[in-house]
Amino acid sequence: MTRFQKYNLPTLLPEVLSYVAGIIDGEGSIVIQSKKKETKNGRIRFRIEIYNSNKEMLDWIAKKFRDGKVKEKNPLHISRRGYGTKAQMYFWIVNKQEAVYKILVAILPYLIIKKSKAGKAIAFIEERVTNPRQWDKAGSVVVWPNG
């Protein structure tokens, strides 16, 4: 795993990891994004997102993990049922692949709902990272046609 030596996950107490895992299980997303470029090779990127109206909590999480950005979301959120809320929403997003990997590994024992998805993302990254040629300059995993 020499590819992921840039991001050093801070040492966090199990209570912090389990708290964040619970928030990700309830309010967050583990996103696996596939992009097709003009070439025949696709790109896979992973990210972690948490949406919430409590900016202080998201800032605390970003500070604890020393990564990700807290951004504002459009204040008018329309639910699936057509109801709207004018509450200001924020989200914490982690895009750096090495940070996503290390955060998922750290919180995996505490996840319940999204444990399977996190495990699949970790396994995919570990399989691909053994061949540095499979990473492009932006940190995306290159999906080769035969693999």
Short mmCIF file of N, CA and C in Angstrom, two decimals:
data_model
loop_
_atom_site.label_atom_id
_atom_site.label_comp_id
_atom_site.label_asym_id
_atom_site.label_seq_id
_atom_site.Cartn_x
_atom_site.Cartn_y
_atom_site.Cartn_z
N MET A 1 0.82 -1.19 0.00
CA MET A 1 0.00 0.00 0.00
C MET A 1 0.87 1.26 0.00
N THR A 2 1.97 1.23 -0.68
CA THR A 2 2.85 2.40 -0.69
C THR A 2 2.20 3.60 -1.36
N ARG A 3 1.18 3.39 -2.15
CA ARG A 3 0.50 4.49 -2.84
C ARG A 3 -0.12 5.48 -1.85
N PHE A 4 -0.52 5.00 -0.68
CA PHE A 4 -1.28 5.82 0.25
C PHE A 4 -0.46 6.29 1.44
N GLN A 5 0.69 6.83 1.20
CA GLN A 5 1.49 7.32 2.31
C GLN A 5 1.39 8.83 2.47
N LYS A 6 0.66 9.52 1.60
CA LYS A 6 0.53 10.97 1.70
C LYS A 6 -0.40 11.38 2.84
N TYR A 7 -1.48 10.66 3.02
CA TYR A 7 -2.48 11.03 4.02
C TYR A 7 -2.27 10.20 5.27
N ASN A 8 -1.97 10.87 6.38
CA ASN A 8 -1.81 10.20 7.66
C ASN A 8 -3.07 10.42 8.47
N LEU A 9 -3.82 9.35 8.66
CA LEU A 9 -5.03 9.42 9.47
C LEU A 9 -4.61 9.69 10.91
N PRO A 10 -5.18 10.73 11.52
CA PRO A 10 -4.82 10.99 12.91
C PRO A 10 -5.30 9.86 13.81
N THR A 11 -4.62 9.70 14.95
CA THR A 11 -5.04 8.70 15.91
C THR A 11 -6.31 9.19 16.59
N LEU A 12 -7.38 8.42 16.43
CA LEU A 12 -8.67 8.82 16.97
C LEU A 12 -9.18 7.75 17.93
N LEU A 13 -9.84 8.20 18.98
CA LEU A 13 -10.42 7.28 19.95
C LEU A 13 -11.53 6.46 19.31
N PRO A 14 -11.75 5.23 19.79
CA PRO A 14 -12.84 4.41 19.26
C PRO A 14 -14.20 5.11 19.37
N GLU A 15 -14.38 5.94 20.41
CA GLU A 15 -15.65 6.65 20.57
C GLU A 15 -15.89 7.62 19.42
N VAL A 16 -14.83 8.28 18.96
CA VAL A 16 -14.95 9.21 17.84
C VAL A 16 -15.24 8.44 16.55
N LEU A 17 -14.52 7.35 16.33
CA LEU A 17 -14.73 6.55 15.13
C LEU A 17 -16.14 5.97 15.08
N SER A 18 -16.64 5.48 16.22
CA SER A 18 -17.98 4.90 16.24
C SER A 18 -19.04 5.98 16.06
N TYR A 19 -18.80 7.17 16.62
CA TYR A 19 -19.74 8.29 16.45
C TYR A 19 -19.85 8.67 14.98
N VAL A 20 -18.71 8.84 14.32
CA VAL A 20 -18.70 9.22 12.91
C VAL A 20 -19.29 8.10 12.06
N ALA A 21 -19.00 6.85 12.39
CA ALA A 21 -19.59 5.73 11.66
C ALA A 21 -21.11 5.76 11.77
N GLY A 22 -21.63 6.07 12.95
CA GLY A 22 -23.07 6.16 13.13
C GLY A 22 -23.68 7.28 12.30
N ILE A 23 -22.98 8.40 12.22
CA ILE A 23 -23.47 9.51 11.41
C ILE A 23 -23.45 9.14 9.92
N ILE A 24 -22.38 8.48 9.49
CA ILE A 24 -22.31 8.05 8.09
C ILE A 24 -23.41 7.02 7.80
N ASP A 25 -23.63 6.09 8.73
CA ASP A 25 -24.72 5.11 8.55
C ASP A 25 -26.07 5.80 8.39
N GLY A 26 -26.31 6.85 9.17
CA GLY A 26 -27.62 7.49 9.16
C GLY A 26 -27.78 8.65 8.20
N GLU A 27 -26.77 9.49 8.10
CA GLU A 27 -26.90 10.73 7.33
C GLU A 27 -25.90 10.83 6.17
N GLY A 28 -25.06 9.83 6.03
CA GLY A 28 -23.98 9.94 5.06
C GLY A 28 -24.12 9.02 3.88
N SER A 29 -23.13 9.13 3.01
CA SER A 29 -23.08 8.30 1.81
C SER A 29 -21.65 7.88 1.55
N ILE A 30 -21.50 6.65 1.09
CA ILE A 30 -20.24 6.17 0.55
C ILE A 30 -20.50 6.03 -0.94
N VAL A 31 -19.92 6.93 -1.71
CA VAL A 31 -20.25 7.05 -3.13
C VAL A 31 -19.18 6.37 -3.95
N ILE A 32 -19.63 5.50 -4.84
CA ILE A 32 -18.74 4.88 -5.82
C ILE A 32 -19.17 5.43 -7.16
N GLN A 33 -18.30 6.24 -7.75
CA GLN A 33 -18.65 6.97 -8.96
C GLN A 33 -17.84 6.44 -10.13
N SER A 34 -18.51 6.11 -11.20
CA SER A 34 -17.87 5.62 -12.41
C SER A 34 -17.99 6.69 -13.48
N LYS A 35 -16.87 6.99 -14.11
CA LYS A 35 -16.87 7.98 -15.18
C LYS A 35 -16.25 7.37 -16.42
N LYS A 36 -16.91 7.53 -17.50
CA LYS A 36 -16.35 7.10 -18.78
C LYS A 36 -15.73 8.32 -19.45
N LYS A 37 -14.50 8.21 -19.80
CA LYS A 37 -13.82 9.28 -20.53
C LYS A 37 -13.95 9.00 -22.03
N GLU A 38 -13.30 9.81 -22.81
CA GLU A 38 -13.33 9.60 -24.25
C GLU A 38 -12.57 8.33 -24.63
N THR A 39 -11.72 7.86 -23.73
CA THR A 39 -10.99 6.63 -24.00
C THR A 39 -11.86 5.45 -23.61
N LYS A 40 -11.41 4.25 -23.93
CA LYS A 40 -12.19 3.06 -23.61
C LYS A 40 -12.06 2.67 -22.13
N ASN A 41 -11.09 3.23 -21.43
CA ASN A 41 -10.91 2.91 -20.02
C ASN A 41 -11.80 3.80 -19.16
N GLY A 42 -12.49 3.21 -18.21
CA GLY A 42 -13.32 3.99 -17.30
C GLY A 42 -12.52 4.41 -16.09
N ARG A 43 -13.09 5.27 -15.28
CA ARG A 43 -12.46 5.72 -14.04
C ARG A 43 -13.45 5.49 -12.90
N ILE A 44 -12.95 5.00 -11.81
CA ILE A 44 -13.75 4.80 -10.60
C ILE A 44 -13.19 5.71 -9.52
N ARG A 45 -14.06 6.49 -8.88
CA ARG A 45 -13.65 7.34 -7.76
C ARG A 45 -14.59 7.06 -6.60
N PHE A 46 -14.05 7.18 -5.42
CA PHE A 46 -14.81 6.98 -4.20
C PHE A 46 -14.84 8.29 -3.42
N ARG A 47 -15.92 8.52 -2.72
CA ARG A 47 -15.97 9.68 -1.84
C ARG A 47 -16.90 9.38 -0.67
N ILE A 48 -16.73 10.15 0.39
CA ILE A 48 -17.57 10.06 1.57
C ILE A 48 -18.27 11.40 1.71
N GLU A 49 -19.58 11.36 1.98
CA GLU A 49 -20.36 12.58 2.17
C GLU A 49 -21.25 12.44 3.38
N ILE A 50 -21.40 13.53 4.12
CA ILE A 50 -22.39 13.61 5.20
C ILE A 50 -23.14 14.92 5.02
N TYR A 51 -24.46 14.84 4.93
CA TYR A 51 -25.32 16.03 4.82
C TYR A 51 -26.01 16.25 6.16
N ASN A 52 -26.02 17.52 6.61
CA ASN A 52 -26.66 17.83 7.87
C ASN A 52 -26.89 19.33 7.97
N SER A 53 -27.81 19.74 8.83
CA SER A 53 -28.05 21.17 9.03
C SER A 53 -27.15 21.73 10.13
N ASN A 54 -26.42 20.86 10.82
CA ASN A 54 -25.55 21.28 11.91
C ASN A 54 -24.12 21.44 11.40
N LYS A 55 -23.76 22.65 11.03
CA LYS A 55 -22.41 22.91 10.49
C LYS A 55 -21.33 22.66 11.54
N GLU A 56 -21.63 22.96 12.79
CA GLU A 56 -20.65 22.76 13.86
C GLU A 56 -20.21 21.30 13.94
N MET A 57 -21.16 20.36 13.81
CA MET A 57 -20.82 18.94 13.85
C MET A 57 -19.93 18.56 12.67
N LEU A 58 -20.27 19.05 11.48
CA LEU A 58 -19.48 18.72 10.29
C LEU A 58 -18.08 19.32 10.37
N ASP A 59 -17.98 20.54 10.89
CA ASP A 59 -16.66 21.16 11.09
C ASP A 59 -15.83 20.33 12.08
N TRP A 60 -16.48 19.82 13.12
CA TRP A 60 -15.80 18.98 14.13
C TRP A 60 -15.26 17.71 13.48
N ILE A 61 -16.07 17.08 12.62
CA ILE A 61 -15.63 15.85 11.93
C ILE A 61 -14.46 16.16 11.01
N ALA A 62 -14.56 17.25 10.24
CA ALA A 62 -13.47 17.63 9.34
C ALA A 62 -12.18 17.90 10.11
N LYS A 63 -12.31 18.53 11.27
CA LYS A 63 -11.14 18.83 12.09
C LYS A 63 -10.54 17.55 12.66
N LYS A 64 -11.38 16.62 13.10
CA LYS A 64 -10.88 15.37 13.66
C LYS A 64 -10.11 14.55 12.64
N PHE A 65 -10.65 14.48 11.41
CA PHE A 65 -10.00 13.67 10.37
C PHE A 65 -8.96 14.45 9.58
N ARG A 66 -8.90 15.75 9.79
CA ARG A 66 -7.94 16.62 9.10
C ARG A 66 -8.03 16.46 7.58
N ASP A 67 -9.25 16.27 7.11
CA ASP A 67 -9.45 16.17 5.67
C ASP A 67 -10.90 16.44 5.34
N GLY A 68 -11.15 16.66 4.07
CA GLY A 68 -12.50 16.94 3.60
C GLY A 68 -12.83 18.41 3.73
N LYS A 69 -13.91 18.79 3.08
CA LYS A 69 -14.36 20.17 3.10
C LYS A 69 -15.81 20.21 3.55
N VAL A 70 -16.15 21.25 4.29
CA VAL A 70 -17.54 21.49 4.67
C VAL A 70 -18.04 22.60 3.76
N LYS A 71 -19.14 22.31 3.05
CA LYS A 71 -19.69 23.27 2.09
C LYS A 71 -21.17 23.48 2.38
N GLU A 72 -21.68 24.60 1.87
CA GLU A 72 -23.11 24.89 1.99
C GLU A 72 -23.87 24.21 0.87
N LYS A 73 -25.07 23.79 1.19
CA LYS A 73 -25.99 23.23 0.20
C LYS A 73 -27.11 24.23 0.00
N ASN A 74 -27.73 24.19 -1.14
CA ASN A 74 -28.87 25.06 -1.43
C ASN A 74 -29.87 25.01 -0.27
N PRO A 75 -30.30 26.15 0.28
CA PRO A 75 -31.17 26.13 1.45
C PRO A 75 -32.56 25.54 1.21
N LEU A 76 -33.01 25.49 -0.02
CA LEU A 76 -34.33 24.92 -0.27
C LEU A 76 -34.15 23.48 -0.74
N HIS A 77 -34.44 22.55 0.14
CA HIS A 77 -34.31 21.13 -0.16
C HIS A 77 -35.71 20.55 -0.35
N ILE A 78 -35.97 19.96 -1.47
CA ILE A 78 -37.28 19.36 -1.74
C ILE A 78 -37.18 17.85 -1.50
N SER A 79 -38.03 17.35 -0.63
CA SER A 79 -38.01 15.92 -0.34
C SER A 79 -38.68 15.13 -1.46
N ARG A 80 -38.61 13.82 -1.39
CA ARG A 80 -39.22 12.96 -2.40
C ARG A 80 -40.74 13.12 -2.42
N ARG A 81 -41.30 13.51 -1.31
CA ARG A 81 -42.75 13.67 -1.24
C ARG A 81 -43.20 15.07 -1.68
N GLY A 82 -42.25 15.91 -2.05
CA GLY A 82 -42.61 17.23 -2.55
C GLY A 82 -42.62 18.31 -1.49
N TYR A 83 -42.32 17.96 -0.24
CA TYR A 83 -42.27 18.96 0.82
C TYR A 83 -40.91 19.63 0.81
N GLY A 84 -40.90 20.91 1.11
CA GLY A 84 -39.65 21.63 1.12
C GLY A 84 -39.32 22.14 2.51
N THR A 85 -38.04 22.35 2.73
CA THR A 85 -37.60 22.96 3.98
C THR A 85 -36.62 24.06 3.63
N LYS A 86 -36.66 25.13 4.41
CA LYS A 86 -35.75 26.23 4.14
C LYS A 86 -34.55 26.19 5.07
N ALA A 87 -34.37 25.07 5.74
CA ALA A 87 -33.22 24.93 6.63
C ALA A 87 -31.94 24.95 5.81
N GLN A 88 -30.96 25.68 6.31
CA GLN A 88 -29.66 25.71 5.63
C GLN A 88 -28.98 24.36 5.84
N MET A 89 -28.58 23.73 4.76
CA MET A 89 -27.91 22.43 4.84
C MET A 89 -26.44 22.60 4.51
N TYR A 90 -25.64 21.71 5.09
CA TYR A 90 -24.20 21.69 4.85
C TYR A 90 -23.81 20.25 4.55
N PHE A 91 -22.65 20.10 3.94
CA PHE A 91 -22.15 18.75 3.75
C PHE A 91 -20.65 18.72 3.88
N TRP A 92 -20.18 17.60 4.44
CA TRP A 92 -18.75 17.30 4.55
C TRP A 92 -18.46 16.29 3.45
N ILE A 93 -17.47 16.57 2.64
CA ILE A 93 -17.13 15.68 1.53
C ILE A 93 -15.64 15.40 1.54
N VAL A 94 -15.29 14.13 1.38
CA VAL A 94 -13.89 13.70 1.27
C VAL A 94 -13.73 13.09 -0.11
N ASN A 95 -12.87 13.69 -0.92
CA ASN A 95 -12.63 13.22 -2.29
C ASN A 95 -11.29 12.53 -2.48
N LYS A 96 -10.30 12.89 -1.68
CA LYS A 96 -8.96 12.31 -1.85
C LYS A 96 -9.05 10.81 -1.61
N GLN A 97 -8.60 10.05 -2.58
CA GLN A 97 -8.77 8.61 -2.53
C GLN A 97 -8.05 7.96 -1.36
N GLU A 98 -6.86 8.43 -1.04
CA GLU A 98 -6.14 7.85 0.09
C GLU A 98 -6.82 8.17 1.42
N ALA A 99 -7.43 9.35 1.52
CA ALA A 99 -8.17 9.72 2.73
C ALA A 99 -9.45 8.89 2.83
N VAL A 100 -10.16 8.73 1.72
CA VAL A 100 -11.38 7.90 1.72
C VAL A 100 -11.03 6.49 2.18
N TYR A 101 -9.98 5.94 1.61
CA TYR A 101 -9.57 4.57 1.96
C TYR A 101 -9.27 4.45 3.46
N LYS A 102 -8.43 5.33 3.97
CA LYS A 102 -8.02 5.22 5.38
C LYS A 102 -9.17 5.50 6.34
N ILE A 103 -10.06 6.41 5.99
CA ILE A 103 -11.22 6.68 6.84
C ILE A 103 -12.14 5.47 6.85
N LEU A 104 -12.40 4.89 5.68
CA LEU A 104 -13.26 3.71 5.63
C LEU A 104 -12.68 2.54 6.43
N VAL A 105 -11.38 2.33 6.32
CA VAL A 105 -10.74 1.26 7.09
C VAL A 105 -10.90 1.51 8.59
N ALA A 106 -10.75 2.77 9.01
CA ALA A 106 -10.83 3.10 10.43
C ALA A 106 -12.24 2.93 10.99
N ILE A 107 -13.26 3.27 10.21
CA ILE A 107 -14.63 3.21 10.74
C ILE A 107 -15.35 1.90 10.43
N LEU A 108 -14.75 1.06 9.59
CA LEU A 108 -15.41 -0.18 9.17
C LEU A 108 -15.93 -1.03 10.33
N PRO A 109 -15.17 -1.22 11.42
CA PRO A 109 -15.69 -2.07 12.50
C PRO A 109 -16.94 -1.50 13.17
N TYR A 110 -17.19 -0.21 13.01
CA TYR A 110 -18.30 0.46 13.69
C TYR A 110 -19.51 0.67 12.78
N LEU A 111 -19.35 0.49 11.49
CA LEU A 111 -20.47 0.65 10.57
C LEU A 111 -21.44 -0.53 10.71
N ILE A 112 -22.71 -0.26 10.49
CA ILE A 112 -23.72 -1.32 10.51
C ILE A 112 -24.43 -1.36 9.16
N ILE A 113 -25.11 -0.30 8.81
CA ILE A 113 -25.91 -0.25 7.58
C ILE A 113 -25.03 -0.24 6.33
N LYS A 114 -23.98 0.54 6.35
CA LYS A 114 -23.15 0.72 5.15
C LYS A 114 -21.86 -0.08 5.22
N LYS A 115 -21.80 -1.06 6.11
CA LYS A 115 -20.59 -1.87 6.28
C LYS A 115 -20.24 -2.63 5.00
N SER A 116 -21.22 -3.22 4.36
CA SER A 116 -20.97 -4.01 3.14
C SER A 116 -20.42 -3.13 2.02
N LYS A 117 -21.02 -1.97 1.83
CA LYS A 117 -20.57 -1.05 0.77
C LYS A 117 -19.15 -0.56 1.06
N ALA A 118 -18.87 -0.23 2.32
CA ALA A 118 -17.52 0.22 2.69
C ALA A 118 -16.51 -0.90 2.46
N GLY A 119 -16.88 -2.12 2.83
CA GLY A 119 -15.99 -3.27 2.63
C GLY A 119 -15.68 -3.50 1.17
N LYS A 120 -16.69 -3.36 0.31
CA LYS A 120 -16.48 -3.51 -1.13
C LYS A 120 -15.56 -2.43 -1.67
N ALA A 121 -15.75 -1.20 -1.21
CA ALA A 121 -14.90 -0.10 -1.66
C ALA A 121 -13.45 -0.33 -1.22
N ILE A 122 -13.26 -0.75 0.02
CA ILE A 122 -11.92 -1.03 0.53
C ILE A 122 -11.26 -2.14 -0.28
N ALA A 123 -11.99 -3.23 -0.51
CA ALA A 123 -11.44 -4.36 -1.27
C ALA A 123 -11.07 -3.94 -2.69
N PHE A 124 -11.92 -3.13 -3.32
CA PHE A 124 -11.66 -2.68 -4.68
C PHE A 124 -10.39 -1.83 -4.72
N ILE A 125 -10.27 -0.91 -3.78
CA ILE A 125 -9.09 -0.04 -3.75
C ILE A 125 -7.84 -0.88 -3.48
N GLU A 126 -7.91 -1.80 -2.53
CA GLU A 126 -6.73 -2.63 -2.22
C GLU A 126 -6.30 -3.47 -3.41
N GLU A 127 -7.27 -3.98 -4.14
CA GLU A 127 -6.94 -4.80 -5.32
C GLU A 127 -6.26 -3.95 -6.39
N ARG A 128 -6.75 -2.76 -6.60
CA ARG A 128 -6.22 -1.91 -7.66
C ARG A 128 -4.92 -1.21 -7.28
N VAL A 129 -4.72 -0.96 -6.00
CA VAL A 129 -3.56 -0.16 -5.60
C VAL A 129 -2.25 -0.94 -5.71
N THR A 130 -2.33 -2.25 -5.80
CA THR A 130 -1.11 -3.04 -5.92
C THR A 130 -0.42 -2.80 -7.26
N ASN A 131 -1.14 -2.27 -8.23
CA ASN A 131 -0.57 -1.94 -9.53
C ASN A 131 -0.68 -0.43 -9.73
N PRO A 132 0.40 0.33 -9.45
CA PRO A 132 0.33 1.79 -9.55
C PRO A 132 -0.07 2.29 -10.93
N ARG A 133 0.14 1.49 -11.95
CA ARG A 133 -0.24 1.88 -13.31
C ARG A 133 -1.75 2.05 -13.43
N GLN A 134 -2.49 1.50 -12.51
CA GLN A 134 -3.94 1.57 -12.58
C GLN A 134 -4.51 2.84 -11.96
N TRP A 135 -3.66 3.77 -11.57
CA TRP A 135 -4.13 5.05 -11.02
C TRP A 135 -3.76 6.15 -11.98
N ASP A 136 -4.69 7.02 -12.28
CA ASP A 136 -4.35 8.16 -13.13
C ASP A 136 -3.80 9.28 -12.26
N LYS A 137 -3.42 10.38 -12.87
CA LYS A 137 -2.80 11.48 -12.14
C LYS A 137 -3.75 12.14 -11.14
N ALA A 138 -5.05 12.05 -11.36
CA ALA A 138 -6.03 12.66 -10.47
C ALA A 138 -6.38 11.75 -9.29
N GLY A 139 -5.82 10.54 -9.25
CA GLY A 139 -6.10 9.64 -8.14
C GLY A 139 -7.28 8.73 -8.36
N SER A 140 -7.82 8.70 -9.58
CA SER A 140 -8.91 7.81 -9.89
C SER A 140 -8.37 6.42 -10.20
N VAL A 141 -9.15 5.41 -9.88
CA VAL A 141 -8.78 4.06 -10.22
C VAL A 141 -9.13 3.84 -11.69
N VAL A 142 -8.17 3.36 -12.45
CA VAL A 142 -8.41 3.07 -13.86
C VAL A 142 -8.96 1.65 -13.95
N VAL A 143 -10.11 1.50 -14.57
CA VAL A 143 -10.71 0.19 -14.75
C VAL A 143 -10.34 -0.32 -16.13
N TRP A 144 -9.51 -1.33 -16.16
CA TRP A 144 -9.05 -1.85 -17.42
C TRP A 144 -10.12 -2.75 -18.04
N PRO A 145 -10.22 -2.79 -19.36
CA PRO A 145 -11.27 -3.56 -20.03
C PRO A 145 -11.30 -5.03 -19.63
N ASN A 146 -10.16 -5.62 -19.35
CA ASN A 146 -10.11 -7.04 -19.01
C ASN A 146 -10.17 -7.29 -17.52
N GLY A 147 -10.29 -6.27 -16.70
CA GLY A 147 -10.25 -6.50 -15.26
C GLY A 147 -11.11 -5.59 -14.57
#
